[in-house]
Coordinates of C-alpha atoms and ligand atoms in Angstrom, one line a residue:
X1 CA 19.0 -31.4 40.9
X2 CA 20.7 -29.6 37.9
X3 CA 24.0 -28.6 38.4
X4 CA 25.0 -24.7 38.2
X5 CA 25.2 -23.5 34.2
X6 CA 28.8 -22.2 35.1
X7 CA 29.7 -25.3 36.4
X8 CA 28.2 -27.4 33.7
X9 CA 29.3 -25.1 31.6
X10 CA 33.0 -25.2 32.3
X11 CA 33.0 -29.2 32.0
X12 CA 31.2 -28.7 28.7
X13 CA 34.0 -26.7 27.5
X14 CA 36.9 -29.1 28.5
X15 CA 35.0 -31.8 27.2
X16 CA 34.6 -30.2 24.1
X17 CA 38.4 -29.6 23.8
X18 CA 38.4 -25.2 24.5
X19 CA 42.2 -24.4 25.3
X20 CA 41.9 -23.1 29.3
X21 CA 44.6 -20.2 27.9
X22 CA 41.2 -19.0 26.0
X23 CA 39.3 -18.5 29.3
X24 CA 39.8 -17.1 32.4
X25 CA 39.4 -14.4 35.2
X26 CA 40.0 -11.0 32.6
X27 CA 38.5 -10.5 28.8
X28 CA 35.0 -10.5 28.0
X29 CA 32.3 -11.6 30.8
X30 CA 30.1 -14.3 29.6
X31 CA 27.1 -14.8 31.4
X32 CA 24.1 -17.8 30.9
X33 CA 20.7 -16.4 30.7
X34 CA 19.7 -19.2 32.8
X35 CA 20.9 -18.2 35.8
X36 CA 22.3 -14.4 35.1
X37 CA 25.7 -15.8 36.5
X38 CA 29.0 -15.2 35.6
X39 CA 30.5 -18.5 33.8
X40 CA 33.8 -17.2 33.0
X41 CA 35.9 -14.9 30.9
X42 CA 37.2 -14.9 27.4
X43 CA 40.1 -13.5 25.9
X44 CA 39.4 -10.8 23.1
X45 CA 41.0 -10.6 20.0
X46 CA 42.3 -7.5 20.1
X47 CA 42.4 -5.4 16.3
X48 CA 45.9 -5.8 16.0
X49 CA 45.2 -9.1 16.3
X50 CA 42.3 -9.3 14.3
X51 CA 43.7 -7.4 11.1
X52 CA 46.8 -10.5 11.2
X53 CA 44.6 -13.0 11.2
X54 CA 42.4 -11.5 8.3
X55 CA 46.1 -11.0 6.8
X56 CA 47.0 -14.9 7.3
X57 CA 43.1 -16.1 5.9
X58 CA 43.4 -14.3 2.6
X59 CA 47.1 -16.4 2.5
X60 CA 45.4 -19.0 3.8
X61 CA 43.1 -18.7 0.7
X62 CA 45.5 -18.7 -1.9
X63 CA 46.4 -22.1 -0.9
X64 CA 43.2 -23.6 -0.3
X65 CA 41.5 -22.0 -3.2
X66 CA 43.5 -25.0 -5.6
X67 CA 42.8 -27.6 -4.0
X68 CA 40.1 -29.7 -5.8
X69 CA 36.8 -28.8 -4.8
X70 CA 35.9 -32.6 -3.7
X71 CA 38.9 -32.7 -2.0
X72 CA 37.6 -29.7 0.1
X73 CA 34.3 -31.6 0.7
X74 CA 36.7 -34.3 2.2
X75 CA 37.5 -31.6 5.0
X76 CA 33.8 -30.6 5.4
X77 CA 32.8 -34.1 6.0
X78 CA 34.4 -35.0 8.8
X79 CA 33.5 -31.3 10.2
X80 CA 29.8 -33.1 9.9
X81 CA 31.2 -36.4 11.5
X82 CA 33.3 -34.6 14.6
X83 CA 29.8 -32.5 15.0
X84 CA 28.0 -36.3 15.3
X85 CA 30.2 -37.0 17.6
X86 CA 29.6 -33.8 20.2
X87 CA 26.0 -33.1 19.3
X88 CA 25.4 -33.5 22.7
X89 CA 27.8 -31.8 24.2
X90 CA 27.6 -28.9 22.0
X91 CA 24.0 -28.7 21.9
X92 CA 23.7 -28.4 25.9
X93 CA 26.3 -25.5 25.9
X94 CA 23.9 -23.5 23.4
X95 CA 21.3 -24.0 25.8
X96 CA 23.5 -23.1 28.6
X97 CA 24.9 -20.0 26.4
X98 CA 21.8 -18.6 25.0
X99 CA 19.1 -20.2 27.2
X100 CA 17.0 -22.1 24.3
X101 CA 15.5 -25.5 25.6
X102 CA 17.7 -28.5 25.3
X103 CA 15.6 -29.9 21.9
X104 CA 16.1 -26.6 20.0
X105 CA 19.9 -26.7 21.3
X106 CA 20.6 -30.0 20.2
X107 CA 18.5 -29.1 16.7
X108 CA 20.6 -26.3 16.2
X109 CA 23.7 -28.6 15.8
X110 CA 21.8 -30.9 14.0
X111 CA 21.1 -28.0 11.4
X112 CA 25.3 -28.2 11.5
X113 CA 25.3 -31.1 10.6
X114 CA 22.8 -31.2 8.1
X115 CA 24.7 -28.1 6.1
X116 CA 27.9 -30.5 6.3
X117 CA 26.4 -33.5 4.4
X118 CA 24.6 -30.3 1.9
X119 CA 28.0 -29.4 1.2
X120 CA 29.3 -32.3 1.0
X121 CA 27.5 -33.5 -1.5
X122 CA 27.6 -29.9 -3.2
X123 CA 31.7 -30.0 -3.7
X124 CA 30.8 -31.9 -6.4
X125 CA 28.3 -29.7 -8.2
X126 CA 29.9 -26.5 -8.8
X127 CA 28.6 -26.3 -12.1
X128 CA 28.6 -23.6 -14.8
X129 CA 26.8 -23.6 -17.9
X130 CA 27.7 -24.1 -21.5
X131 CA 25.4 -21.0 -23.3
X132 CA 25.3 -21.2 -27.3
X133 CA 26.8 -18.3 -29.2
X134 CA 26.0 -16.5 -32.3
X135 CA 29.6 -16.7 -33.8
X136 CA 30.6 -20.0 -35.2
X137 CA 33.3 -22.0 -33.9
X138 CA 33.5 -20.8 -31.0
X139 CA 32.2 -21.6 -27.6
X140 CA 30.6 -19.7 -24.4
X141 CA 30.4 -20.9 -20.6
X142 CA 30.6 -19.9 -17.4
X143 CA 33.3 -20.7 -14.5
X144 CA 32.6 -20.0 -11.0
X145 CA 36.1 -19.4 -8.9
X146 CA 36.5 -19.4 -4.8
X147 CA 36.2 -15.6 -3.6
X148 CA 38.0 -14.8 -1.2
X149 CA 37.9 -14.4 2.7
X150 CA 34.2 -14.5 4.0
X151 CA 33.7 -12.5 6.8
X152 CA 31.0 -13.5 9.3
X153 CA 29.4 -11.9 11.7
X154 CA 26.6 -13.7 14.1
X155 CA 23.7 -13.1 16.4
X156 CA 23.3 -14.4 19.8
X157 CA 20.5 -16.6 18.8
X158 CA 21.7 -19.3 16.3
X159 CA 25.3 -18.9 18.3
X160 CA 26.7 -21.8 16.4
X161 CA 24.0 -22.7 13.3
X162 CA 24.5 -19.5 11.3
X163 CA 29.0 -20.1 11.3
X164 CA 27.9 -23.4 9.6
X165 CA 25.6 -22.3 7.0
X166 CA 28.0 -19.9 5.6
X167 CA 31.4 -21.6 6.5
X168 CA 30.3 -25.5 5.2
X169 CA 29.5 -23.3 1.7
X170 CA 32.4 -21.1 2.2
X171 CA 34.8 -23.9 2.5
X172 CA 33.7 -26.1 -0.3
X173 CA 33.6 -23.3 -2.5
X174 CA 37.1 -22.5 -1.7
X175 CA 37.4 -19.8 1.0
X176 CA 38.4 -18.9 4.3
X177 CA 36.6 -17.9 6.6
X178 CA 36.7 -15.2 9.5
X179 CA 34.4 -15.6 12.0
X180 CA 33.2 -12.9 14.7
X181 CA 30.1 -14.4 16.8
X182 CA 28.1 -12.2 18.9
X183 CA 29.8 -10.8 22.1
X184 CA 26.9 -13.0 24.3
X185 CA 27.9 -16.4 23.1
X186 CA 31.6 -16.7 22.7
X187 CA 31.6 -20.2 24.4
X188 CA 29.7 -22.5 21.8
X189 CA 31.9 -20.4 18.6
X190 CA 35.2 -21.2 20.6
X191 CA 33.7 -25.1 21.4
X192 CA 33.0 -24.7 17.6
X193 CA 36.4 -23.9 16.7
X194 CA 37.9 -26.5 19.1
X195 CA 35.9 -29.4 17.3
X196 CA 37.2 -28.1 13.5
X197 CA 40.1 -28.2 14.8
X198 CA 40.2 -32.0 15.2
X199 CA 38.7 -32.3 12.0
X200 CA 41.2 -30.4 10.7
X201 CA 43.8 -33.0 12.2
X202 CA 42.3 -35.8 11.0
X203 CA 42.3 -33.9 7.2
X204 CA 45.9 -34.0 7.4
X205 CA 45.9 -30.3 8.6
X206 CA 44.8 -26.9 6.8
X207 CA 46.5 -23.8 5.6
X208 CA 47.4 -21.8 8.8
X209 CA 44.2 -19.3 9.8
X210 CA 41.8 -21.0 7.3
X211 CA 39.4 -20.8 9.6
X212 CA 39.7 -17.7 12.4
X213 CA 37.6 -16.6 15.2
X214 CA 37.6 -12.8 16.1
X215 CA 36.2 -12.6 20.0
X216 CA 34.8 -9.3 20.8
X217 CA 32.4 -6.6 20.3
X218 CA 30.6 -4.5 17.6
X219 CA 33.9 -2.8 16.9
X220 CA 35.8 -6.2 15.3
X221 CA 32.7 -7.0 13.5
X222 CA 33.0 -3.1 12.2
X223 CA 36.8 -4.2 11.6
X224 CA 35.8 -7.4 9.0
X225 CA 33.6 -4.8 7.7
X226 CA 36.5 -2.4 6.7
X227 CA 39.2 -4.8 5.6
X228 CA 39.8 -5.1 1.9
X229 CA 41.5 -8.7 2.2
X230 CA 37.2 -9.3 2.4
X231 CA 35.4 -9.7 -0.5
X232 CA 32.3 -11.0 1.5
X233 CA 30.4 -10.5 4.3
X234 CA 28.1 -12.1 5.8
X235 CA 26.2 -10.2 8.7
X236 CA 23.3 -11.5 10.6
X237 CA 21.6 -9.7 13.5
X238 CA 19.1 -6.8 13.7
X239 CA 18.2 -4.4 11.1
X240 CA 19.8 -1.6 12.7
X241 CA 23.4 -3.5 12.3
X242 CA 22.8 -3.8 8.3
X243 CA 22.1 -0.4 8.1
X244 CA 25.6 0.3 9.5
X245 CA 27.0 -2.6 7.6
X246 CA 25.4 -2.7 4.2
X247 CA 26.4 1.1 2.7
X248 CA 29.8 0.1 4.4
X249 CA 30.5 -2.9 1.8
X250 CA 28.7 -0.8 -0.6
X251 CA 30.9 1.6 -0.5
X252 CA 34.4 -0.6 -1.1
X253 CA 32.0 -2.5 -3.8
X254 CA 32.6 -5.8 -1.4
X255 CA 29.5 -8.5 -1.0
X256 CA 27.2 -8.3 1.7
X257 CA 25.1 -11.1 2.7
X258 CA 22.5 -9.6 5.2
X259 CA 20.6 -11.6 7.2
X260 CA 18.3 -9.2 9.7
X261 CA 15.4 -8.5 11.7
X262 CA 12.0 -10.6 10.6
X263 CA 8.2 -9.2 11.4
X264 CA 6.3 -12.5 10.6
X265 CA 3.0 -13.3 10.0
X266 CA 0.6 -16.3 10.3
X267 CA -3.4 -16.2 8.6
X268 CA -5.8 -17.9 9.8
X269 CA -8.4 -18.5 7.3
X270 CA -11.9 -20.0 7.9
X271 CA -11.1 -23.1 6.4
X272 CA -8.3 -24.3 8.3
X273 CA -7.4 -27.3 10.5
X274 CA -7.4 -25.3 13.7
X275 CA -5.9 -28.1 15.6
X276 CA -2.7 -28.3 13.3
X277 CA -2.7 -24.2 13.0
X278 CA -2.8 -23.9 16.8
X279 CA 0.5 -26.5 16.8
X280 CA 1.6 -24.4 14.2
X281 CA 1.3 -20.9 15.7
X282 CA 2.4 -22.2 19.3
X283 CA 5.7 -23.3 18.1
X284 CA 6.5 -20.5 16.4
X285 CA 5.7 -17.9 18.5
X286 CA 6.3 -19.0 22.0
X287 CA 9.2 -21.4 21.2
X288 CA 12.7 -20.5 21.7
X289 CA 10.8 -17.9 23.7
X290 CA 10.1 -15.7 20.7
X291 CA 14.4 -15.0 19.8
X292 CA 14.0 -16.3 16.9
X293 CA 14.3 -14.1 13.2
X294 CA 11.3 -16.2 12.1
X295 CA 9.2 -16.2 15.2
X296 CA 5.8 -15.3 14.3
X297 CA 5.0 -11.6 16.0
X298 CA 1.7 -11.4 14.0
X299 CA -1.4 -13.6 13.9
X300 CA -4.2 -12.6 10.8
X301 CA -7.5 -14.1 11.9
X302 CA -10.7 -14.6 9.9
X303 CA -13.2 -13.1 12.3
X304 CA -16.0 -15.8 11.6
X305 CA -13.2 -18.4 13.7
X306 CA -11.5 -15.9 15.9
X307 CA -13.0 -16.5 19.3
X308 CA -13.4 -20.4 18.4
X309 CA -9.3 -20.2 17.6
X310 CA -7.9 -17.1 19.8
X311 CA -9.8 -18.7 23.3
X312 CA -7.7 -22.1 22.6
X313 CA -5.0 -19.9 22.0
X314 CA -5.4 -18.3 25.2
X315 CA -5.1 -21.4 27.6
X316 CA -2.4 -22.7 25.8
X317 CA -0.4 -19.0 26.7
X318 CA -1.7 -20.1 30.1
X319 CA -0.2 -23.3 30.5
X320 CA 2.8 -23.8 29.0
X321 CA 5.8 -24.5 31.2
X322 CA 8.5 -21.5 31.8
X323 CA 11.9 -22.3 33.3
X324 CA 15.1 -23.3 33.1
X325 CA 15.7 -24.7 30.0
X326 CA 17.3 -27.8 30.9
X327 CA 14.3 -29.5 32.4
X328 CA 12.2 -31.9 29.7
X329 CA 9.0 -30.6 30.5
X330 CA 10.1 -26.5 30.1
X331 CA 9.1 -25.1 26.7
X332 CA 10.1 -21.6 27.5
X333 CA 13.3 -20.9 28.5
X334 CA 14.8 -16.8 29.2
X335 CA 15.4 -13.8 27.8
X336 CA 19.0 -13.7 26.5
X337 CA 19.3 -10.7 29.1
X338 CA 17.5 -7.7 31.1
X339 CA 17.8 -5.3 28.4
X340 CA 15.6 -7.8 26.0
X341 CA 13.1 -8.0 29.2
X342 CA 12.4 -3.8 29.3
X343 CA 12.2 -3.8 25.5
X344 CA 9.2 -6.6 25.7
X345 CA 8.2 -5.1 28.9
X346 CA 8.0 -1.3 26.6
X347 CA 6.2 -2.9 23.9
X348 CA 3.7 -4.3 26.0
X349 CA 2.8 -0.7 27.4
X350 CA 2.4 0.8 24.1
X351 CA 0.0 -2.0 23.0
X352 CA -1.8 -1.7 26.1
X353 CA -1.7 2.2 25.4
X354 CA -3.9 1.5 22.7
X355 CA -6.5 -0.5 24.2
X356 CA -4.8 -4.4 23.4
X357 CA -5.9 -7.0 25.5
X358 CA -3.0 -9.1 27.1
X359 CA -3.1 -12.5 28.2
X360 CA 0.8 -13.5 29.6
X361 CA 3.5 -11.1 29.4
X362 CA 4.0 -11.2 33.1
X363 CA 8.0 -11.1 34.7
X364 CA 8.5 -14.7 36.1
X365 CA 9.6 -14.7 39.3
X366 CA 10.6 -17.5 41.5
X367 CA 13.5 -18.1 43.9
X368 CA 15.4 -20.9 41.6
X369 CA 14.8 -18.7 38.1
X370 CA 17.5 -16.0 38.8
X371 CA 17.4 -14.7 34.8
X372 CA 15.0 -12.7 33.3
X373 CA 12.4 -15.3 32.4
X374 CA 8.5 -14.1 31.2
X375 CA 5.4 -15.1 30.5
X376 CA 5.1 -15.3 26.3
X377 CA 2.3 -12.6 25.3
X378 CA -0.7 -12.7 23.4
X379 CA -1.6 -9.5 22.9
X380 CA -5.2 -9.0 21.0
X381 CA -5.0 -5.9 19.2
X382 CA -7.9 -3.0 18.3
X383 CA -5.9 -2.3 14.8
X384 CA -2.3 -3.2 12.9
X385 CA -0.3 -0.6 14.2
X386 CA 2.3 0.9 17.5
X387 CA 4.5 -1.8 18.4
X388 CA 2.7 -4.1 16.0
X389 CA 5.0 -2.4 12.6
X390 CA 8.5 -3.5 14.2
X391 CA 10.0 -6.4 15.6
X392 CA 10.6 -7.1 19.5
X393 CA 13.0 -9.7 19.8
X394 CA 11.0 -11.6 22.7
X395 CA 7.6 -13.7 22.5
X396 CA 5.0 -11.1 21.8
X397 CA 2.1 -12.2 19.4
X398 CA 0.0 -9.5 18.4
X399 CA -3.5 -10.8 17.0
X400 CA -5.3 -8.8 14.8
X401 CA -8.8 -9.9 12.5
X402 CA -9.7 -9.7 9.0
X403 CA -12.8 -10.0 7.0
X404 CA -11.0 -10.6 2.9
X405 CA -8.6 -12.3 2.0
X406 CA -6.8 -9.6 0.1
X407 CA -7.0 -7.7 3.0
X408 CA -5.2 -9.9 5.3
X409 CA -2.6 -10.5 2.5
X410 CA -2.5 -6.2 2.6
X411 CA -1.4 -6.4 6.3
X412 CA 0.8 -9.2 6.3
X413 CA 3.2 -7.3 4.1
X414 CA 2.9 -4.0 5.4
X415 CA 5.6 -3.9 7.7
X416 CA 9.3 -2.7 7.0
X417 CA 10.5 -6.8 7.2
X418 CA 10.0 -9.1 5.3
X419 CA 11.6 -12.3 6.4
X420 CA 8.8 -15.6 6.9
X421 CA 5.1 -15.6 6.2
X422 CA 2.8 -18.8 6.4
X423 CA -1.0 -18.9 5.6
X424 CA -3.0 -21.6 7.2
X425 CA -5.7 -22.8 5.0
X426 CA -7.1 -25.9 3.3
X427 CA -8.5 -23.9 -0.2
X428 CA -6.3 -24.1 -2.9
X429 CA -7.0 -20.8 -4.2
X430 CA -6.1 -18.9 -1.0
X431 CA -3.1 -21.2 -1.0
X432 CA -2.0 -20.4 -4.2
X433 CA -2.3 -17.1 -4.2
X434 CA -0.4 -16.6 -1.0
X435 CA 2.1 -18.2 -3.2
X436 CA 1.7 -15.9 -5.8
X437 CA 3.4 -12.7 -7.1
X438 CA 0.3 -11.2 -5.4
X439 CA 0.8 -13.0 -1.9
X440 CA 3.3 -13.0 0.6
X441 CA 6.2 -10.5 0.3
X442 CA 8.8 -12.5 1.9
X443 CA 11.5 -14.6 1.1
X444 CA 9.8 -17.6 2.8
X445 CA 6.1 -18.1 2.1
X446 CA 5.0 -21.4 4.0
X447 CA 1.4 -23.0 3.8
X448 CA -0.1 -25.4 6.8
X449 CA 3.1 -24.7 8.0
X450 CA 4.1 -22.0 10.7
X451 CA 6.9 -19.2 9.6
X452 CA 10.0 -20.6 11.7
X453 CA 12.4 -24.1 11.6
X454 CA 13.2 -23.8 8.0
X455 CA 15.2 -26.9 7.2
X456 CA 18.6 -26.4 4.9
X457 CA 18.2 -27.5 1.8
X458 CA 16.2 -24.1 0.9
X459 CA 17.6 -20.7 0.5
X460 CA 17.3 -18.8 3.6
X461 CA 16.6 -15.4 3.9
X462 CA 14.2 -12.3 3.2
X463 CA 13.2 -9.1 1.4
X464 CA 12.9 -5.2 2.5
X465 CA 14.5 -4.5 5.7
X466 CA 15.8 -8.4 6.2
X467 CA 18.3 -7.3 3.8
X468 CA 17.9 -9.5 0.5
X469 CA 20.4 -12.0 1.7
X470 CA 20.0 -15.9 1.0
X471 CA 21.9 -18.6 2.7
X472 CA 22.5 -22.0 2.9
X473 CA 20.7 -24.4 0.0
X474 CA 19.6 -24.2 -3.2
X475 CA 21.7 -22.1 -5.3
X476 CA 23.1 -19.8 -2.6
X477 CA 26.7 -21.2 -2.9
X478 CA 26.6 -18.5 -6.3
X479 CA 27.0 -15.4 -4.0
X480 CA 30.8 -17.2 -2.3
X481 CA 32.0 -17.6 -5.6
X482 CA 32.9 -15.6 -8.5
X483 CA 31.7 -16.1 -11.8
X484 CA 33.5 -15.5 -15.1
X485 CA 32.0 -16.2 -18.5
X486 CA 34.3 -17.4 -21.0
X487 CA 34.3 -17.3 -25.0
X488 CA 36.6 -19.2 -26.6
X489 CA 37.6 -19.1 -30.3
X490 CA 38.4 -22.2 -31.8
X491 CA 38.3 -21.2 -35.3
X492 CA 40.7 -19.6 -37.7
X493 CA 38.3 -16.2 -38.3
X494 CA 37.8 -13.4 -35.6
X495 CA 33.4 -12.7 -36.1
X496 CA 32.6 -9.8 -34.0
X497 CA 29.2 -10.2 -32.0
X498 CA 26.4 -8.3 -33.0
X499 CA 27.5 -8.2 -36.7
X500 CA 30.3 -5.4 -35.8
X501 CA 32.6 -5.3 -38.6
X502 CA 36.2 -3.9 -37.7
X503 CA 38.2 -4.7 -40.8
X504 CA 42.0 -3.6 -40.1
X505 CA 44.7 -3.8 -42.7
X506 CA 47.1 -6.8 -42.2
X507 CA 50.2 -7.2 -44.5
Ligands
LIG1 P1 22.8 -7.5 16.9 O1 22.5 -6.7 15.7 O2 22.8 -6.8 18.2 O3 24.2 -8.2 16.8 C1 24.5 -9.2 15.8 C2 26.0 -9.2 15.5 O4 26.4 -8.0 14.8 C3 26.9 -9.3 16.7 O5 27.9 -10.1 16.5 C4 27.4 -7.8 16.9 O6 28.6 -7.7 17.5 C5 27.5 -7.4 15.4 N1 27.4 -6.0 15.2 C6 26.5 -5.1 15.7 N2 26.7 -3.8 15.2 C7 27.7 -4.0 14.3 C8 28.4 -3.0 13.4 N3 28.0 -1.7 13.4 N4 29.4 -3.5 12.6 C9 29.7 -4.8 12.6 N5 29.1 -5.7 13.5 C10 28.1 -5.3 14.3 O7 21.7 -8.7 17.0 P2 21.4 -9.7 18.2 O8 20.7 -9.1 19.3 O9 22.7 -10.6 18.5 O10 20.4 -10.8 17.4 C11 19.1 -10.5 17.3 C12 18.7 -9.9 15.9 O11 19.3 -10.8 14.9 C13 17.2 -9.9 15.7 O12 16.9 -8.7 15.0 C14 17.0 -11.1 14.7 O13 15.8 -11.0 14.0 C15 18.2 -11.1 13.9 N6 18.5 -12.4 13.3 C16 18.3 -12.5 12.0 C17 18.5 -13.8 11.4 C18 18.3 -14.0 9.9 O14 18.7 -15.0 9.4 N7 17.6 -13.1 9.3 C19 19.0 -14.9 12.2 C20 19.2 -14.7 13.5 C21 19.0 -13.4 14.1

């Protein structure tokens, strides 16, 4: 018998180090999806607050901003090793907090820890280049210097994952960082907090408000937004927040990383390995039960394999285990909360409104599930269209066929996201052109692989209405740093680029 999630919950959080002054019977409710319980209260900052602690980061910065870079990797390093040491604990209050099974909650602090060792390994690689220049004697290249304060604003889904991917990066690049997770999952960012603390000890201690956590609504996030101590922010969360947050920076000419709302696709082309694509697709659209950016909302289907593919499909909606998340054998956990439930439960009645077939998509109902679990959906549509163009942040997978290739690759970008893509095929021409400048829109493209569980040493992130943002590896670090090109003269003449000639009398 499992123990209540407020109960577990509330041992998970001493054992994790939370001050009790933090929680409590006033502030914001926090509730497990599990169970739709009350666990406890948290304090909110309130914007008095928050606008002094954004004060004391950008001090904060000045400070940290000279320390050697490597020397900042030091820090980040045993952030990585403290997060060894409470994978566990951490990763079952994510489960408890946003209700994704115990596997995907313990993989989200791997991902943690995985950015740690990235960034690790990355102080030491901050590199600029030397360019050649026209003029002789004299020498061009570029310096990259820590920003500022990055701001960072969360979605309930990756509660914990998303802080790390911007703050490992932040850190070794030389900034503070202010951190406002999503009003649903305060518990894992202030368990979060509590464990960089103690890596923070064991560094020797950082400059005061290096790291800060804002705990609240919309409104604080709108706050970080606003202040002009931040250079950066980056936002992740549904379309509908960028477009409040983006022309915001814009308009004080501050950074916006946005990471949004993803409509992905899968295509199934004739020649796949329809045992490894039905893996592929399963994962990705039922898993974390369909709250994930990269869930995959759209299946493309040859129609010479449809029926062969779609009816295994079918008893595999049928059969997999919904409940609470904490049991090994459950592969779909809840909705994060009744609102998510009528927004699936809306989509579904516009598809059906035009003539979809449904397999799933049913409530689930039983005395011990008290939260709002459902049935994942696979919805068979008549054409690409309705609730098919926009994303439903619960598992709905719309299935639509195609007879050319270039028509599949037509629908699979013709939505306003464009997040994660995968093709599943074994010809190296459809492969390759998926690939291609005239494939997949997106800023992941995957092949044999489906369009969720990136790993971190890639840039993460997507086009259109995802926003254009990239985080975590390959050269992502650029966009928390600033970069200043430098020409230096180290000759006794003053050659003017381009051939200008600007003779001026000296005596
Ligand atoms: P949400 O947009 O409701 O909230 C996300 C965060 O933004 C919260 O912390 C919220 O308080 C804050 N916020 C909302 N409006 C704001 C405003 N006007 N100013 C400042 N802050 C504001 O999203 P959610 O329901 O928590 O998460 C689900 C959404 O997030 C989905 O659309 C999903 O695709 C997206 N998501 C995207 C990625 C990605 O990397 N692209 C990753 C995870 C989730």
């Amino acid at each position: 018998m499992l123990p209540s999630p407020r109960e577990q919950a509330l041992s998970l959080l001493e054992a994790l180090g939370v001050p009790p002054a933090r929680l409590g019977a006033q502030g914001l409710a926090v509730h497990s999806p599990i169970d739709g319980a009350l666990i406890t209260h948290v304090t909110e900052t309130s914007p008095a607050e928050a606008s002094a602690l954004i004060k004391q980061a950008h001090e904060a910065f000045l400070h940290w901003r000279k320390i050697p870079a490597p020397r900042r990797g030091e820090f980040v390093r045993l952030l990585g090793e403290e997060l060894r040491l409470n994978k566990q604990t951490l990763g079952q209050l994510v489960t408890l907090e946003a209700g994704k099974i115990l596997s995907e909650g313990l993989g989200e602090v791997q991902e943690m820890i995985d950015i740690c060792d990235y960034a690790v390994g990355l102080s030491r690689q901050l590199f600029g280049l030397t360019i050649a220049t026209e003029r002789p004697d004299h020498r061009m290249m570029e310096t990259w210097h820590p920003l500022g304060v990055c701001g960072v604003i969360s979605a309930f889904n990756f509660p914990v994952a998303v802080w790390s991917w911007n703050a490992a990066i932040a850190l070794v690049c030389g900034n503070a960082v202010v951190w406002k997770p999503s009003e649903k999952t305060p518990l894992t960012a202030l368990a979060t907090h509590a464990i960089a603390e103690r890596a923070a000890k064991r560094f020797g201690g950082l400059p005061e408000g290096l790291l800060s956590l804002l705990i609240g609504g919309r409104e604080l996030g709108a706050l970080l937004v606003d202040d002009a101590h931040v250079p950066l922010v980056s936002a992740t969360g549904s379309t509908a927040m960028g477009r409040q947050v983006g022309p915001k920076l814009a308009a004080r000419f501050a950074r916006a990383i946005l990471e949004l709302g993803g409509n992905n696709a899968a295509i199934i082309a004739p020649s796949a390995d329809l045992d490894l694509a039905l893996r592929g697709v399963a994962f990705a659209a039922i898993g974390t039960a369909g709250q994930r950016c990269t869930t995959l909302r759209r299946l493309i289907v040859h129609e010479s394999i449809y029926e062969a593919f779609v009816s295994k499909l079918r008893r595999v909606y049928q059969s997999v285990a919904i409940g609470d998340p904490r049991q090994p054998d459950v592969l779909v956990g809840p909705l994060i909360d009744a609102p998510a439930r009528a927004q699936m439960d809306k989509a579904l009645s516009e598809a059906r409104a035009m003539g979809a077939q449904v397999t799933g998509g049913t409530h689930v109902d039983a005395p011990h599930l008290k939260g709002c679990y459902v049935a994942p959906a696979l919805v068979e549509m008549p054409r690409h269209d309705g609730p098919v163009l926009h994303e439903t942040f619960a598992p709905i997978l719309y299935v639509m066929r195609y007879q050319r290739f270039e028509d599949a690759i037509t629908m699979q970008n013709s939505v306003g996201a464009g997040l994660s893509s995968s093709l599943f095929t074994l010809d190296m021409r459809e492969a390759e052109r998926f690939v291609s400048v005239e494939g997949s829109d997106c800023g992941i493209a995957n092949i044999n692989i489906g369009p969720s569980g990136a790993e971190i040493g890639g840039a993460f992130g997507g086009e259109k209405e995802t926003g254009g943002g990239r985080e975590a590896g390959s050269d992502s670090w650029k966009a928390y740093m600033r970069r200043a090109t430098n020409t230096i003269n180290y000759g006794t003449t003053l050659p003017l680029a381009q051939g200008v000639s600007f003779d001026i009398t000296t005596d």
